[in-house]
Coordinates of C-alpha atoms in Angstrom, one line a residue:
M95 CA -8.4 11.5 -18.0
I96 CA -11.9 13.1 -17.4
S97 CA -11.0 15.9 -19.7
A98 CA -13.7 18.3 -18.5
Q99 CA -12.7 17.9 -14.9
R100 CA -9.1 18.2 -15.7
Q101 CA -9.6 21.4 -17.7
K102 CA -11.7 22.9 -14.9
Y103 CA -9.2 22.0 -12.2
N104 CA -6.1 23.3 -14.1
Q105 CA -7.9 26.6 -14.9
Q106 CA -8.6 27.3 -11.2
F107 CA -5.2 26.1 -9.9
T108 CA -2.7 28.5 -8.5
A109 CA 0.4 28.1 -6.4
E110 CA -1.3 30.1 -3.6
K111 CA -4.2 27.6 -3.6
Y112 CA -1.7 24.7 -3.3
Q113 CA 0.1 26.3 -0.4
N114 CA -3.2 26.9 1.4
F115 CA -4.1 23.2 0.6
M116 CA -0.9 22.0 2.2
Q117 CA -1.4 24.2 5.3
K118 CA -4.8 22.7 5.8
L119 CA -3.6 19.2 5.2
E120 CA -0.9 19.5 7.8
A121 CA -2.9 21.6 10.3
G122 CA -2.8 19.8 13.7
Y123 CA -0.3 17.2 12.4
P124 CA 3.5 17.1 12.0
E125 CA 4.9 18.2 8.7
I126 CA 4.4 15.7 6.0
P127 CA 7.9 14.4 4.9
F128 CA 6.7 13.1 1.5
R129 CA 5.6 15.1 -1.5
V130 CA 1.9 15.6 -2.0
A131 CA 0.9 16.3 -5.6
E132 CA -0.7 19.5 -6.8
T133 CA -3.7 17.6 -8.1
P134 CA -5.9 14.6 -7.7
I135 CA -6.5 12.2 -10.6
F136 CA -9.9 12.3 -12.3
V137 CA -10.6 8.7 -13.3
P138 CA -13.2 7.9 -16.0
K139 CA -15.9 5.2 -15.3
E140 CA -14.5 2.9 -18.0
L141 CA -11.0 2.9 -16.3
K142 CA -12.6 2.5 -12.9
E143 CA -14.4 -0.6 -14.0
K144 CA -11.2 -2.1 -15.4
L145 CA -9.5 -1.4 -12.0
I146 CA -12.3 -3.2 -10.2
A147 CA -12.2 -6.1 -12.6
A148 CA -8.5 -6.5 -12.3
G149 CA -8.8 -6.5 -8.5
E150 CA -11.5 -9.2 -8.6
E151 CA -9.2 -11.4 -10.7
I152 CA -6.4 -11.1 -8.1
I153 CA -8.8 -11.8 -5.2
S154 CA -10.0 -15.0 -6.9
L155 CA -6.4 -16.3 -6.8
I156 CA -6.0 -15.3 -3.1
K157 CA -9.2 -17.1 -2.2
Q158 CA -8.2 -20.3 -3.9
P159 CA -8.0 -23.2 -1.3
N160 CA -4.4 -23.9 -2.2
F161 CA -3.2 -20.2 -2.0
K162 CA -1.2 -20.8 1.3
E163 CA 0.4 -23.9 -0.3
L164 CA 1.4 -21.9 -3.4
T165 CA 2.9 -19.1 -1.3
Q166 CA 4.5 -21.0 1.6
K167 CA 8.0 -20.5 0.2
S168 CA 7.4 -16.7 0.2
I169 CA 7.9 -16.5 3.9
P170 CA 11.6 -16.4 5.0
S171 CA 12.2 -19.1 7.5
D172 CA 13.8 -16.6 9.9
W173 CA 10.6 -14.4 9.8
N174 CA 7.8 -17.0 10.0
V175 CA 5.4 -15.7 12.7
P176 CA 3.3 -18.3 14.5
D177 CA -0.5 -18.4 14.8
E178 CA -1.2 -17.2 11.3
N179 CA -4.9 -16.5 10.6
E180 CA -6.9 -17.6 7.5
Q181 CA -7.0 -14.2 5.7
P182 CA -5.2 -10.9 5.4
H183 CA -7.1 -7.8 6.7
F184 CA -5.8 -5.6 4.0
L185 CA -5.2 -5.9 0.2
T186 CA -3.6 -3.2 -1.9
F187 CA -3.0 -3.5 -5.6
D188 CA -0.9 -0.9 -7.5
F189 CA -1.7 -0.4 -11.1
G190 CA 0.3 1.6 -13.6
I191 CA -2.0 3.5 -16.0
C192 CA -1.1 2.5 -19.5
K193 CA -2.5 2.3 -23.0
N194 CA -3.6 -1.0 -24.6
E195 CA -3.4 -2.0 -28.3
A196 CA -6.8 -0.4 -28.9
G197 CA -5.4 2.9 -27.6
E198 CA -7.6 2.8 -24.4
L199 CA -6.3 3.6 -20.9
T200 CA -5.9 0.4 -19.0
P201 CA -4.4 -0.7 -15.6
M202 CA -1.3 -2.9 -15.4
L203 CA -0.4 -4.5 -12.1
I204 CA 2.9 -3.3 -10.7
E205 CA 2.9 -4.4 -7.0
M206 CA 0.5 -6.0 -4.5
Q207 CA 0.5 -6.2 -0.7
G208 CA -1.3 -8.0 2.0
F209 CA -0.3 -5.1 4.3
P210 CA -1.8 -1.8 5.4
S211 CA -1.4 1.4 3.4
L212 CA -2.6 4.9 4.2
Y213 CA -6.1 3.9 5.1
G214 CA -6.6 6.9 7.3
F215 CA -4.7 9.6 5.5
Q216 CA -6.4 9.1 2.1
I217 CA -9.7 10.2 3.5
H218 CA -8.2 13.3 5.0
L219 CA -6.4 14.0 1.8
A220 CA -9.5 13.7 -0.4
N221 CA -11.5 15.9 1.9
T222 CA -8.8 18.5 1.9
Y223 CA -8.7 18.6 -2.0
R224 CA -12.4 19.1 -2.0
E225 CA -12.2 21.8 0.6
C226 CA -9.5 23.8 -1.2
F227 CA -10.4 23.3 -4.8
E228 CA -13.7 23.3 -6.7
I229 CA -14.4 19.6 -7.3
D230 CA -18.0 18.6 -8.0
N231 CA -19.8 15.6 -6.7
S232 CA -19.9 13.6 -10.0
T233 CA -16.7 11.9 -8.8
N234 CA -15.9 10.0 -5.6
H235 CA -12.7 8.9 -3.8
F236 CA -14.7 6.0 -2.3
L237 CA -15.7 2.9 -4.2
N238 CA -18.2 0.1 -4.0
G239 CA -21.0 2.3 -2.4
F240 CA -18.9 3.4 0.5
D241 CA -19.2 6.8 2.1
E242 CA -17.2 8.2 5.1
E243 CA -19.6 6.9 7.8
K244 CA -19.8 3.4 6.3
Y245 CA -16.0 3.4 5.7
I246 CA -15.1 4.4 9.3
K247 CA -17.5 1.8 10.7
L248 CA -15.8 -1.0 8.6
F249 CA -12.3 0.4 9.4
K250 CA -13.1 0.2 13.1
E251 CA -14.4 -3.4 12.8
V252 CA -11.2 -4.5 11.0
I253 CA -8.7 -2.7 13.3
I254 CA -10.4 -2.9 16.8
G255 CA -12.4 -6.2 16.3
N256 CA -14.2 -7.2 19.5
H257 CA -11.9 -5.1 21.8
Q258 CA -11.8 -1.7 23.4
P259 CA -9.8 1.0 21.6
H260 CA -7.3 1.2 24.5
E261 CA -6.6 -2.5 24.1
V262 CA -5.5 -2.0 20.5
A263 CA -2.3 -0.2 19.2
L264 CA -0.8 0.8 15.9
M265 CA 2.8 -0.3 16.1
D266 CA 6.0 0.5 14.3
V267 CA 9.6 0.6 15.3
D268 CA 9.6 4.3 16.0
A269 CA 6.1 5.1 14.9
P270 CA 6.0 9.0 15.3
S271 CA 9.2 9.2 13.2
Q272 CA 8.1 7.2 10.2
K273 CA 7.5 8.9 6.9
T274 CA 3.9 7.8 7.0
A275 CA 3.3 9.1 10.5
I276 CA 0.6 11.4 9.4
D277 CA -1.5 8.3 8.5
F278 CA -0.9 7.0 12.1
F279 CA -2.1 10.3 13.6
V280 CA -5.2 10.5 11.4
T281 CA -6.0 6.9 12.2
Q282 CA -5.6 7.5 15.9
K283 CA -8.0 10.5 15.6
M284 CA -10.5 8.4 13.6
L285 CA -10.5 5.2 15.8
G286 CA -9.2 6.3 19.2
I287 CA -6.4 3.6 19.3
K288 CA -2.9 4.0 20.7
I289 CA 0.2 4.7 18.6
L290 CA 3.2 2.8 20.1
A291 CA 6.8 2.4 19.2
L292 CA 8.1 -1.2 19.5
E293 CA 10.0 -0.4 22.6
D294 CA 6.8 1.0 24.3
I295 CA 5.5 -2.6 24.4
K296 CA 6.8 -5.1 27.1
K297 CA 6.3 -8.9 27.3
V298 CA 5.2 -10.6 30.5
G299 CA 4.9 -14.3 29.9
K300 CA 3.1 -14.5 26.6
Q301 CA 1.1 -11.3 27.1
L302 CA 2.0 -7.8 25.9
F303 CA 1.6 -4.6 27.9
Y304 CA 2.2 -0.8 27.6
E305 CA 2.3 1.7 30.4
E306 CA -0.1 4.7 30.7
N307 CA -0.3 7.0 33.7
G308 CA 1.7 4.5 35.8
R309 CA -0.7 1.6 34.9
Q310 CA 0.1 -1.5 32.9
I311 CA -2.5 -2.0 30.2
Q312 CA -2.7 -5.3 28.3
L313 CA -2.6 -5.2 24.5
K314 CA -5.1 -7.6 22.9
R315 CA -4.6 -6.6 19.2
I316 CA -1.8 -4.9 17.2
Y317 CA -2.4 -2.9 14.0
N318 CA 1.0 -3.9 12.6
R319 CA 2.9 -1.3 10.5
L320 CA 6.3 -2.9 11.2
I321 CA 8.0 -4.2 8.0
F322 CA 10.4 -6.9 9.0
D323 CA 12.6 -6.2 5.9
E324 CA 13.4 -2.9 7.4
I325 CA 14.8 -4.3 10.6
A326 CA 16.1 -7.7 9.4
D327 CA 19.7 -6.6 10.2
N328 CA 18.9 -5.2 13.6
T329 CA 17.0 -7.8 15.6
E330 CA 18.7 -6.4 18.8
I331 CA 15.7 -4.0 18.9
F332 CA 13.5 -6.8 20.1
K333 CA 15.5 -7.1 23.3
N334 CA 13.9 -4.0 24.8
S335 CA 10.4 -5.1 23.8
F336 CA 9.3 -8.4 22.4
D337 CA 10.1 -10.7 19.4
P338 CA 7.0 -11.1 17.1
R339 CA 8.3 -14.5 16.2
E340 CA 7.6 -15.9 19.7
E341 CA 4.4 -17.5 20.8
L342 CA 2.2 -14.6 22.1
E343 CA -1.3 -14.0 23.2
I344 CA -2.0 -11.3 20.7
E345 CA -4.2 -10.8 17.6
W346 CA -2.4 -9.3 14.6
V347 CA -4.0 -6.9 12.1
T348 CA -2.7 -8.1 9.8
H349 CA -0.6 -11.1 10.6
P350 CA 3.0 -10.5 9.4
N351 CA 3.1 -13.5 7.2
W352 CA 0.6 -12.0 4.8
F353 CA 3.2 -9.3 3.9
Y354 CA 5.2 -12.0 2.2
R355 CA 2.3 -14.2 0.8
I356 CA 0.7 -11.3 -1.0
S357 CA 3.6 -9.5 -2.7
K358 CA 5.8 -9.7 -5.8
Y359 CA 6.0 -13.4 -5.0
T360 CA 2.3 -13.8 -6.0
M361 CA 2.6 -12.2 -9.4
P362 CA 4.0 -15.2 -11.4
F363 CA 0.8 -17.1 -10.5
L364 CA -1.4 -14.5 -12.1
K365 CA -2.4 -14.7 -15.8
S366 CA -4.5 -11.7 -16.8
E367 CA -4.6 -8.9 -19.4
F368 CA -4.0 -6.6 -16.4
V369 CA -0.8 -8.4 -15.2
P370 CA 2.5 -8.1 -17.1
E371 CA 4.3 -11.4 -17.9
T372 CA 6.2 -12.3 -14.6
R373 CA 8.4 -15.3 -13.9
F374 CA 10.6 -16.4 -11.1
L375 CA 14.2 -15.9 -12.3
N376 CA 15.2 -19.5 -11.4
E377 CA 12.4 -20.7 -13.7
V378 CA 13.6 -18.7 -16.7
K379 CA 15.2 -21.3 -19.0
T380 CA 16.1 -18.9 -21.9
I381 CA 17.0 -15.3 -21.4
P382 CA 14.6 -13.1 -23.6
A383 CA 16.3 -11.7 -26.7
D384 CA 14.5 -8.4 -26.0
L385 CA 15.8 -8.0 -22.5
E386 CA 15.4 -4.2 -22.8
N387 CA 11.7 -4.8 -22.4
Y388 CA 12.1 -6.5 -18.9
V389 CA 12.8 -5.4 -15.4
L390 CA 14.5 -7.4 -12.6
K391 CA 13.0 -7.2 -9.1
P392 CA 14.1 -8.7 -5.8
L393 CA 11.2 -10.4 -4.1
F394 CA 12.1 -9.2 -0.6
S395 CA 12.6 -5.5 -0.8
F396 CA 10.5 -2.5 -0.1
A397 CA 9.7 0.8 -1.9
G398 CA 11.6 -0.1 -5.1
M399 CA 14.9 -0.9 -3.5
G400 CA 17.2 -3.2 -5.6
V401 CA 15.1 -3.0 -8.8
I402 CA 17.3 -3.3 -12.0
I403 CA 15.5 -1.3 -14.7
D404 CA 18.0 -1.6 -17.6
V405 CA 18.7 -5.4 -17.3
T406 CA 21.7 -7.1 -19.0
E407 CA 22.5 -10.8 -19.3
T408 CA 25.4 -10.1 -16.9
D409 CA 23.0 -8.8 -14.3
I410 CA 21.0 -12.0 -14.5
K411 CA 24.0 -14.3 -14.4
N412 CA 25.4 -12.4 -11.4
I413 CA 22.3 -13.0 -9.2
P414 CA 23.4 -15.5 -6.6
D415 CA 19.8 -16.4 -5.5
P416 CA 17.6 -16.4 -8.6
E417 CA 14.8 -18.0 -6.6
N418 CA 14.4 -14.7 -4.8
W419 CA 14.0 -12.6 -7.9
I420 CA 11.4 -12.1 -10.6
L421 CA 11.9 -11.1 -14.3
Q422 CA 8.9 -9.0 -15.3
R423 CA 8.0 -7.5 -18.7
K424 CA 8.2 -3.7 -18.4
V425 CA 5.1 -1.7 -18.2
T426 CA 4.9 1.5 -20.3
Y427 CA 3.1 4.2 -18.4
E428 CA 1.0 6.6 -20.4
P429 CA 1.5 10.3 -19.4
A430 CA -2.3 10.5 -19.1
V431 CA -2.6 13.3 -16.5
Q432 CA -2.3 16.7 -18.0
S433 CA -0.3 19.2 -15.9
P434 CA 0.1 22.8 -17.0
D435 CA 3.3 21.8 -18.8
G436 CA 2.7 18.3 -20.2
G437 CA 1.6 14.8 -19.4
V438 CA 2.4 13.1 -16.1
K439 CA 2.5 9.3 -15.4
A440 CA 0.1 7.9 -12.9
E441 CA -0.3 4.8 -10.6
I442 CA -3.5 4.0 -8.8
R443 CA -3.6 1.7 -5.7
I444 CA -7.0 0.2 -5.0
M445 CA -7.4 -0.6 -1.3
Y446 CA -9.6 -3.3 0.3
L447 CA -10.6 -4.0 3.9
W448 CA -11.2 -7.6 4.9
P449 CA -13.0 -8.0 8.2
D450 CA -12.6 -11.2 10.2
G451 CA -15.0 -13.9 8.9
G452 CA -16.2 -11.5 6.1
E453 CA -15.3 -10.8 2.5
P454 CA -12.7 -8.3 1.1
Q455 CA -14.4 -5.0 0.3
L456 CA -13.0 -2.4 -2.1
C457 CA -13.3 0.9 -0.3
I458 CA -10.8 3.6 -1.3
N459 CA -7.8 4.4 -3.4
L460 CA -4.4 6.0 -3.4
A461 CA -2.6 7.5 -6.4
R462 CA 0.9 8.7 -7.3
L463 CA 2.1 10.9 -10.0
S464 CA 5.5 10.7 -11.6
R465 CA 7.7 12.3 -14.2
G466 CA 10.8 10.2 -13.3
K467 CA 12.0 6.9 -14.6
M468 CA 10.0 5.1 -11.8
I469 CA 7.2 6.0 -9.5
G470 CA 8.7 6.9 -6.1
V471 CA 10.1 9.8 -4.2
R472 CA 13.7 9.5 -5.1
Y473 CA 12.9 9.4 -8.8
N474 CA 10.9 12.6 -8.7
A475 CA 12.9 14.8 -6.3
N476 CA 13.1 17.9 -8.6
F477 CA 9.7 17.9 -10.2
D478 CA 6.4 19.5 -9.5
W479 CA 2.9 18.0 -10.2
V480 CA 4.3 14.7 -8.8
G481 CA 3.8 12.8 -5.5
G482 CA 1.1 11.2 -3.5
T483 CA -2.5 11.9 -4.3
V484 CA -6.0 10.3 -4.6
G485 CA -8.2 9.3 -7.5
F486 CA -11.7 10.9 -7.8
M487 CA -13.6 8.2 -9.7
E488 CA -16.5 9.0 -12.1
E489 CA -19.7 7.7 -10.5

């Protein structure tokens, strides 16, 4: 993308440097179970500005007064959590890097979430790339005028709020065993909060507690990393802890309902040069003649599960719940990142923090490289120069 930066990076790259990079990245943390790419992405200013513009268009929809009304049906009735607040605390928008008709690189929206991502790990990752490879300061992994000090201050405000760090916990089903656990540990180091598995938390009345050194400590705020889709068939796990769907005296960061509101469900409401044509399947009156140019996605799935890439009319007719699916025009990724042996496809996630009573602020990014049919671990198992990375944006 930034050809001078790419050329310089590739010339200095060696397998030994990459091994040293991975050792430093994992030092003091458990082994990372997902693949980290050999390279960051060097993003030119023009593409960065398009990413920012695309994000602003999406946020203007989210801030519409009728947004909750538009997205009310997105929340499954079985998983509607009470005491929803007025805003998500996180916004993440995933863009495939493509070419437009003018032959310019341009972002196209693939996914969006009102749910946290690797807000801690991406800082550690970018710093480690800089430490292990020669990357000059003409690029930055932060956006919008942020630096590390300013970012951590805002991150603390969003996660901890008006509480003490010991009153706040990052929570998942079995947090230390999750694939993204390194983000949990980096976040803990950064903010001083607890990491708790669901069963570490007990309910007394409407209040939640965890035990430390024989003392019961009340939780005031939960940094929620639990995705309900992943435990929908196993609600027995709540019996040893608490059910998030009950009335509780707890603040959610972010409230679980936002996971559904800002998701694939939101995409049909967006009309933009940066958003592929997307329709709810039950609103498709005529099946497109060029069905090979479309992809079929379930609304309620995670990490690409259930996506039908090579769609047929039979696939569409066999969907029993078309209201829970979208038909989306395929996005053609441009292999824009030059590896030592050819082009690699890229996806960039721009990441916002939205403090209580404040405005959403674009802070950092996450990127993924792919040679497979789709972006994602299982589609890239036997390749190198693929996996999670970060974008260094031209200042």
